[in-house]
Amino acid sequence: MPGLVVNPRARIFHGHDWVYASEIKKAFGNPQPGDVISLKDFRDRPLGSAIYNPQSQIVARRFSRRRQELDLDFFKRRLDRALSHRNTLRLSPHGFARIVWSESDGLPGVIIDQYDGTVVLQTNTLAMDQRRDLLTEAIKATLSPDSIVERNDSTIRKPEGLETRESLLHGASPNPLSVDLSGFAQTVDVLGGQKTGVYLDQWDNYRKVAALAKDRRTLDCFTNQGGFALACKAAGATEVTAIDSSEPTLEIARQNAAASNLEITWQNANVFDHLKQADTDQARYDLVILDPPSFTRRKGALKDALRGYKEIHLRALKILETGGILATFSCSHHVNHETFLGVIRDAAVDAKRQLRLVDTFSQRADHPVLATLPETEYLRGFAFETIGAW
């Protein structure tokens, strides 16, 4: 098996599973893009098996500590193991879950979401994309779906040298689904919706934020399909205004509200502009929710992203009543816990507001986080109460 010899100070010796170009001492056996390769240390001791792509900044991604090929039996074993873990979780609603979350389930770059009889597959690394047919067969054998849809339309494929692609891999083309999340509806459109059809990672957080919403005037920013807005109104918020810049997603949100018999004010607007105008108009809220899309997918753009995060927090804090709640999220793994918290602190200082931590949030349990691979954690959030001067 061809492979790489890894430099002594590489992060793989600290439990990480990625090898960057700068961490390679030498290659042997002429590895080709997409190959399964052997990793060795500088004393020729094996470190495991990895997938190889010299075009990517992450040249090798380890998927096993042993010598291992990527065959059908391997994929079936990994899917069985991932499914077994999900079965131990108390996920609601049943039948809607992320079954495979990339490195967290030993399948680098692979995402598999299940919506009852429909399964959505993403292959965001070259080696896994080359083995899409094997993955499809493993999914059929393990999950017995009615349909398998390929949603390889993410921009994260570009660093791997992959083009975007969408197709039906098995069965009939699925229709949009509607699921009840404790009193409100969510539409799952695996062909046209966000990500693989809906934001599964936030479903538990809808309930947690809604627990803070009773009798509060609520503003939901970047509402997308209205998850937080609907949950808060169902939980007893006195009035809810929800904003998004995408009219198509707002139309889905309106349909979800109608199906849930919930009255919400939907506004198609730029959130930054809306928050600024709300302050000018002296509009005030008791709960403001910030759930923006990722402001950066590149570490090099982090400074600009942090300026954006600070601006929306500053403007949101200005329109919060004393005793009000700010619930805020970041979905960029480049913005870690302390960095995100620091942005909020800086905005609070500039807004002359005192904040008290009420709750913290993360991605749903079917998006597991590996302790030695911080990139598997990307969603983080906080709820703060604004308090009066001492």
Short mmCIF file of N, CA and C in Angstrom, two decimals, residues 208-305:
data_model
loop_
_atom_site.label_atom_id
_atom_site.label_comp_id
_atom_site.label_asym_id
_atom_site.label_seq_id
_atom_site.Cartn_x
_atom_site.Cartn_y
_atom_site.Cartn_z
N LYS A 208 -35.33 24.62 23.25
CA LYS A 208 -34.64 25.26 24.37
C LYS A 208 -34.85 26.78 24.37
N VAL A 209 -34.76 27.39 23.19
CA VAL A 209 -34.98 28.84 23.11
C VAL A 209 -36.45 29.16 23.36
N ALA A 210 -37.33 28.33 22.84
CA ALA A 210 -38.77 28.57 23.03
C ALA A 210 -39.15 28.54 24.50
N ALA A 211 -38.41 27.79 25.32
CA ALA A 211 -38.69 27.75 26.76
C ALA A 211 -38.47 29.10 27.42
N LEU A 212 -37.77 30.01 26.74
CA LEU A 212 -37.51 31.35 27.27
C LEU A 212 -38.48 32.39 26.70
N ALA A 213 -39.40 31.98 25.83
CA ALA A 213 -40.16 32.94 25.02
C ALA A 213 -41.52 33.32 25.57
N LYS A 214 -42.05 32.61 26.55
CA LYS A 214 -43.42 32.87 27.02
C LYS A 214 -43.60 34.32 27.46
N ASP A 215 -44.66 34.94 26.93
CA ASP A 215 -45.04 36.33 27.25
C ASP A 215 -43.99 37.36 26.80
N ARG A 216 -43.17 37.00 25.84
CA ARG A 216 -42.15 37.93 25.36
C ARG A 216 -42.42 38.36 23.92
N ARG A 217 -42.15 39.63 23.62
CA ARG A 217 -42.14 40.12 22.25
C ARG A 217 -40.84 39.65 21.61
N THR A 218 -40.94 38.91 20.53
CA THR A 218 -39.80 38.17 20.01
C THR A 218 -39.45 38.61 18.59
N LEU A 219 -38.15 38.75 18.34
CA LEU A 219 -37.63 39.04 17.00
C LEU A 219 -36.68 37.92 16.61
N ASP A 220 -37.01 37.22 15.53
CA ASP A 220 -36.18 36.11 15.05
C ASP A 220 -35.47 36.55 13.78
N CYS A 221 -34.14 36.71 13.86
CA CYS A 221 -33.35 37.19 12.73
C CYS A 221 -32.71 36.02 11.99
N PHE A 222 -32.66 36.11 10.68
CA PHE A 222 -32.18 35.02 9.81
C PHE A 222 -33.07 33.79 10.03
N THR A 223 -34.36 33.96 9.93
CA THR A 223 -35.32 32.93 10.35
C THR A 223 -35.33 31.70 9.46
N ASN A 224 -34.90 31.84 8.19
CA ASN A 224 -34.92 30.73 7.24
C ASN A 224 -36.34 30.17 7.14
N GLN A 225 -36.57 28.92 7.49
CA GLN A 225 -37.90 28.34 7.39
C GLN A 225 -38.75 28.57 8.65
N GLY A 226 -38.27 29.46 9.54
CA GLY A 226 -39.09 29.88 10.66
C GLY A 226 -39.04 29.01 11.89
N GLY A 227 -38.00 28.19 12.02
CA GLY A 227 -37.95 27.25 13.14
C GLY A 227 -38.07 27.90 14.50
N PHE A 228 -37.20 28.89 14.79
CA PHE A 228 -37.24 29.54 16.10
C PHE A 228 -38.52 30.36 16.27
N ALA A 229 -38.91 31.06 15.22
CA ALA A 229 -40.12 31.88 15.31
C ALA A 229 -41.35 31.03 15.64
N LEU A 230 -41.51 29.93 14.93
CA LEU A 230 -42.66 29.05 15.15
C LEU A 230 -42.62 28.43 16.53
N ALA A 231 -41.44 27.99 16.96
CA ALA A 231 -41.31 27.38 18.29
C ALA A 231 -41.65 28.36 19.39
N CYS A 232 -41.20 29.60 19.24
CA CYS A 232 -41.46 30.62 20.27
C CYS A 232 -42.94 30.99 20.33
N LYS A 233 -43.57 31.13 19.17
CA LYS A 233 -45.00 31.45 19.16
C LYS A 233 -45.82 30.32 19.75
N ALA A 234 -45.44 29.07 19.42
CA ALA A 234 -46.15 27.91 19.97
C ALA A 234 -45.97 27.82 21.49
N ALA A 235 -44.84 28.36 22.00
CA ALA A 235 -44.55 28.30 23.43
C ALA A 235 -45.15 29.46 24.21
N GLY A 236 -45.82 30.40 23.52
CA GLY A 236 -46.52 31.47 24.23
C GLY A 236 -45.94 32.84 24.11
N ALA A 237 -45.07 33.09 23.13
CA ALA A 237 -44.60 34.46 22.89
C ALA A 237 -45.79 35.34 22.52
N THR A 238 -45.82 36.55 23.04
CA THR A 238 -46.97 37.42 22.79
C THR A 238 -47.08 37.83 21.33
N GLU A 239 -45.93 38.16 20.72
CA GLU A 239 -45.90 38.48 19.30
C GLU A 239 -44.52 38.10 18.76
N VAL A 240 -44.48 37.70 17.50
CA VAL A 240 -43.22 37.25 16.90
C VAL A 240 -43.07 37.90 15.53
N THR A 241 -41.92 38.54 15.32
CA THR A 241 -41.53 39.05 14.02
C THR A 241 -40.32 38.26 13.55
N ALA A 242 -40.35 37.79 12.31
CA ALA A 242 -39.26 36.97 11.77
C ALA A 242 -38.77 37.57 10.47
N ILE A 243 -37.43 37.64 10.33
CA ILE A 243 -36.81 38.32 9.19
C ILE A 243 -35.87 37.38 8.45
N ASP A 244 -35.91 37.46 7.13
CA ASP A 244 -34.94 36.76 6.31
C ASP A 244 -34.83 37.48 4.97
N SER A 245 -33.67 37.39 4.34
CA SER A 245 -33.47 38.06 3.06
C SER A 245 -33.90 37.21 1.88
N SER A 246 -34.26 35.94 2.13
CA SER A 246 -34.66 35.03 1.05
C SER A 246 -36.17 34.87 1.02
N GLU A 247 -36.80 35.37 -0.02
CA GLU A 247 -38.25 35.24 -0.15
C GLU A 247 -38.70 33.78 -0.30
N PRO A 248 -37.98 32.95 -1.06
CA PRO A 248 -38.42 31.55 -1.17
C PRO A 248 -38.46 30.81 0.17
N THR A 249 -37.46 31.03 1.03
CA THR A 249 -37.48 30.35 2.33
C THR A 249 -38.56 30.95 3.22
N LEU A 250 -38.82 32.25 3.09
CA LEU A 250 -39.91 32.86 3.87
C LEU A 250 -41.26 32.29 3.46
N GLU A 251 -41.41 31.97 2.18
CA GLU A 251 -42.67 31.37 1.73
C GLU A 251 -42.87 30.00 2.38
N ILE A 252 -41.80 29.23 2.51
CA ILE A 252 -41.90 27.95 3.22
C ILE A 252 -42.26 28.19 4.68
N ALA A 253 -41.65 29.23 5.28
CA ALA A 253 -41.96 29.57 6.68
C ALA A 253 -43.44 29.94 6.83
N ARG A 254 -43.97 30.69 5.90
CA ARG A 254 -45.40 31.05 5.95
C ARG A 254 -46.28 29.81 5.87
N GLN A 255 -45.89 28.88 5.00
CA GLN A 255 -46.65 27.64 4.89
C GLN A 255 -46.58 26.83 6.17
N ASN A 256 -45.40 26.80 6.79
CA ASN A 256 -45.26 26.11 8.07
C ASN A 256 -46.15 26.76 9.14
N ALA A 257 -46.21 28.09 9.14
CA ALA A 257 -47.04 28.80 10.12
C ALA A 257 -48.52 28.50 9.89
N ALA A 258 -48.94 28.49 8.62
CA ALA A 258 -50.34 28.20 8.32
C ALA A 258 -50.70 26.78 8.75
N ALA A 259 -49.79 25.83 8.49
CA ALA A 259 -50.05 24.44 8.88
C ALA A 259 -50.08 24.28 10.39
N SER A 260 -49.39 25.18 11.10
CA SER A 260 -49.33 25.12 12.56
C SER A 260 -50.37 25.99 13.23
N ASN A 261 -51.12 26.78 12.42
CA ASN A 261 -52.12 27.72 12.95
C ASN A 261 -51.47 28.72 13.91
N LEU A 262 -50.33 29.27 13.50
CA LEU A 262 -49.60 30.23 14.32
C LEU A 262 -49.48 31.55 13.55
N GLU A 263 -49.73 32.65 14.24
CA GLU A 263 -49.69 33.97 13.62
C GLU A 263 -48.35 34.64 13.88
N ILE A 264 -47.62 34.89 12.80
CA ILE A 264 -46.29 35.49 12.88
C ILE A 264 -46.16 36.55 11.80
N THR A 265 -45.44 37.63 12.09
CA THR A 265 -45.16 38.66 11.09
C THR A 265 -43.86 38.32 10.40
N TRP A 266 -43.95 38.07 9.09
CA TRP A 266 -42.77 37.72 8.30
C TRP A 266 -42.31 38.91 7.49
N GLN A 267 -41.02 39.19 7.51
CA GLN A 267 -40.49 40.33 6.77
C GLN A 267 -39.29 39.92 5.94
N ASN A 268 -39.36 40.22 4.64
CA ASN A 268 -38.26 39.97 3.72
C ASN A 268 -37.34 41.20 3.75
N ALA A 269 -36.21 41.09 4.45
CA ALA A 269 -35.34 42.25 4.64
C ALA A 269 -33.92 41.80 4.97
N ASN A 270 -32.99 42.72 4.79
CA ASN A 270 -31.62 42.52 5.25
C ASN A 270 -31.59 42.72 6.76
N VAL A 271 -31.09 41.74 7.49
CA VAL A 271 -31.15 41.79 8.96
C VAL A 271 -30.36 42.96 9.51
N PHE A 272 -29.17 43.24 8.97
CA PHE A 272 -28.37 44.36 9.47
C PHE A 272 -29.14 45.67 9.33
N ASP A 273 -29.76 45.87 8.17
CA ASP A 273 -30.53 47.09 7.94
C ASP A 273 -31.75 47.15 8.86
N HIS A 274 -32.41 46.01 9.03
CA HIS A 274 -33.62 45.99 9.85
C HIS A 274 -33.29 46.33 11.31
N LEU A 275 -32.20 45.77 11.84
CA LEU A 275 -31.83 46.06 13.23
C LEU A 275 -31.49 47.53 13.42
N LYS A 276 -30.80 48.11 12.44
CA LYS A 276 -30.46 49.53 12.52
C LYS A 276 -31.72 50.39 12.50
N GLN A 277 -32.66 50.04 11.62
CA GLN A 277 -33.90 50.81 11.53
C GLN A 277 -34.75 50.62 12.78
N ALA A 278 -34.74 49.43 13.34
CA ALA A 278 -35.51 49.17 14.56
C ALA A 278 -35.01 50.04 15.70
N ASP A 279 -33.70 50.24 15.80
CA ASP A 279 -33.16 51.10 16.84
C ASP A 279 -33.55 52.55 16.59
N THR A 280 -33.49 52.97 15.32
CA THR A 280 -33.90 54.34 14.97
C THR A 280 -35.36 54.58 15.32
N ASP A 281 -36.20 53.58 15.08
CA ASP A 281 -37.63 53.68 15.36
C ASP A 281 -37.96 53.44 16.82
N GLN A 282 -36.94 53.15 17.63
CA GLN A 282 -37.10 52.85 19.06
C GLN A 282 -38.00 51.64 19.31
N ALA A 283 -37.93 50.67 18.38
CA ALA A 283 -38.63 49.40 18.59
C ALA A 283 -37.88 48.61 19.66
N ARG A 284 -38.62 47.93 20.53
CA ARG A 284 -37.99 47.18 21.60
C ARG A 284 -38.59 45.78 21.68
N TYR A 285 -37.72 44.82 22.05
CA TYR A 285 -38.13 43.41 22.12
C TYR A 285 -37.67 42.81 23.44
N ASP A 286 -38.34 41.72 23.83
CA ASP A 286 -37.98 41.00 25.05
C ASP A 286 -37.12 39.77 24.76
N LEU A 287 -37.09 39.35 23.50
CA LEU A 287 -36.26 38.22 23.07
C LEU A 287 -35.82 38.47 21.64
N VAL A 288 -34.51 38.47 21.42
CA VAL A 288 -33.96 38.59 20.08
C VAL A 288 -33.12 37.34 19.79
N ILE A 289 -33.37 36.73 18.64
CA ILE A 289 -32.67 35.51 18.25
C ILE A 289 -31.82 35.82 17.01
N LEU A 290 -30.55 35.48 17.09
CA LEU A 290 -29.63 35.66 15.97
C LEU A 290 -29.11 34.29 15.55
N ASP A 291 -29.47 33.85 14.36
CA ASP A 291 -29.01 32.56 13.84
C ASP A 291 -28.55 32.73 12.39
N PRO A 292 -27.45 33.49 12.19
CA PRO A 292 -27.03 33.79 10.82
C PRO A 292 -26.36 32.60 10.15
N PRO A 293 -26.30 32.62 8.82
CA PRO A 293 -25.46 31.64 8.12
C PRO A 293 -24.00 31.90 8.48
N SER A 294 -23.15 30.95 8.16
CA SER A 294 -21.73 31.11 8.46
C SER A 294 -21.19 32.37 7.79
N PHE A 295 -20.54 33.22 8.56
CA PHE A 295 -19.96 34.43 8.00
C PHE A 295 -18.60 34.16 7.35
N THR A 296 -18.04 32.97 7.57
CA THR A 296 -16.80 32.62 6.90
C THR A 296 -16.63 31.11 6.85
N ARG A 297 -16.16 30.63 5.71
CA ARG A 297 -15.77 29.22 5.57
C ARG A 297 -14.25 29.10 5.41
N ARG A 298 -13.57 30.27 5.51
CA ARG A 298 -12.11 30.28 5.40
C ARG A 298 -11.50 30.99 6.60
N LYS A 299 -10.44 30.42 7.14
CA LYS A 299 -9.79 31.03 8.28
C LYS A 299 -9.24 32.41 7.93
N GLY A 300 -8.86 32.59 6.68
CA GLY A 300 -8.30 33.87 6.24
C GLY A 300 -9.31 35.01 6.28
N ALA A 301 -10.60 34.68 6.29
CA ALA A 301 -11.64 35.71 6.31
C ALA A 301 -12.22 35.91 7.71
N LEU A 302 -11.52 35.39 8.73
CA LEU A 302 -12.06 35.41 10.08
C LEU A 302 -12.25 36.83 10.62
N LYS A 303 -11.31 37.72 10.35
CA LYS A 303 -11.42 39.08 10.88
C LYS A 303 -12.68 39.77 10.37
N ASP A 304 -12.96 39.65 9.09
CA ASP A 304 -14.18 40.25 8.53
C ASP A 304 -15.42 39.62 9.15
N ALA A 305 -15.37 38.31 9.36
CA ALA A 305 -16.51 37.62 9.96
C ALA A 305 -16.77 38.12 11.38
#
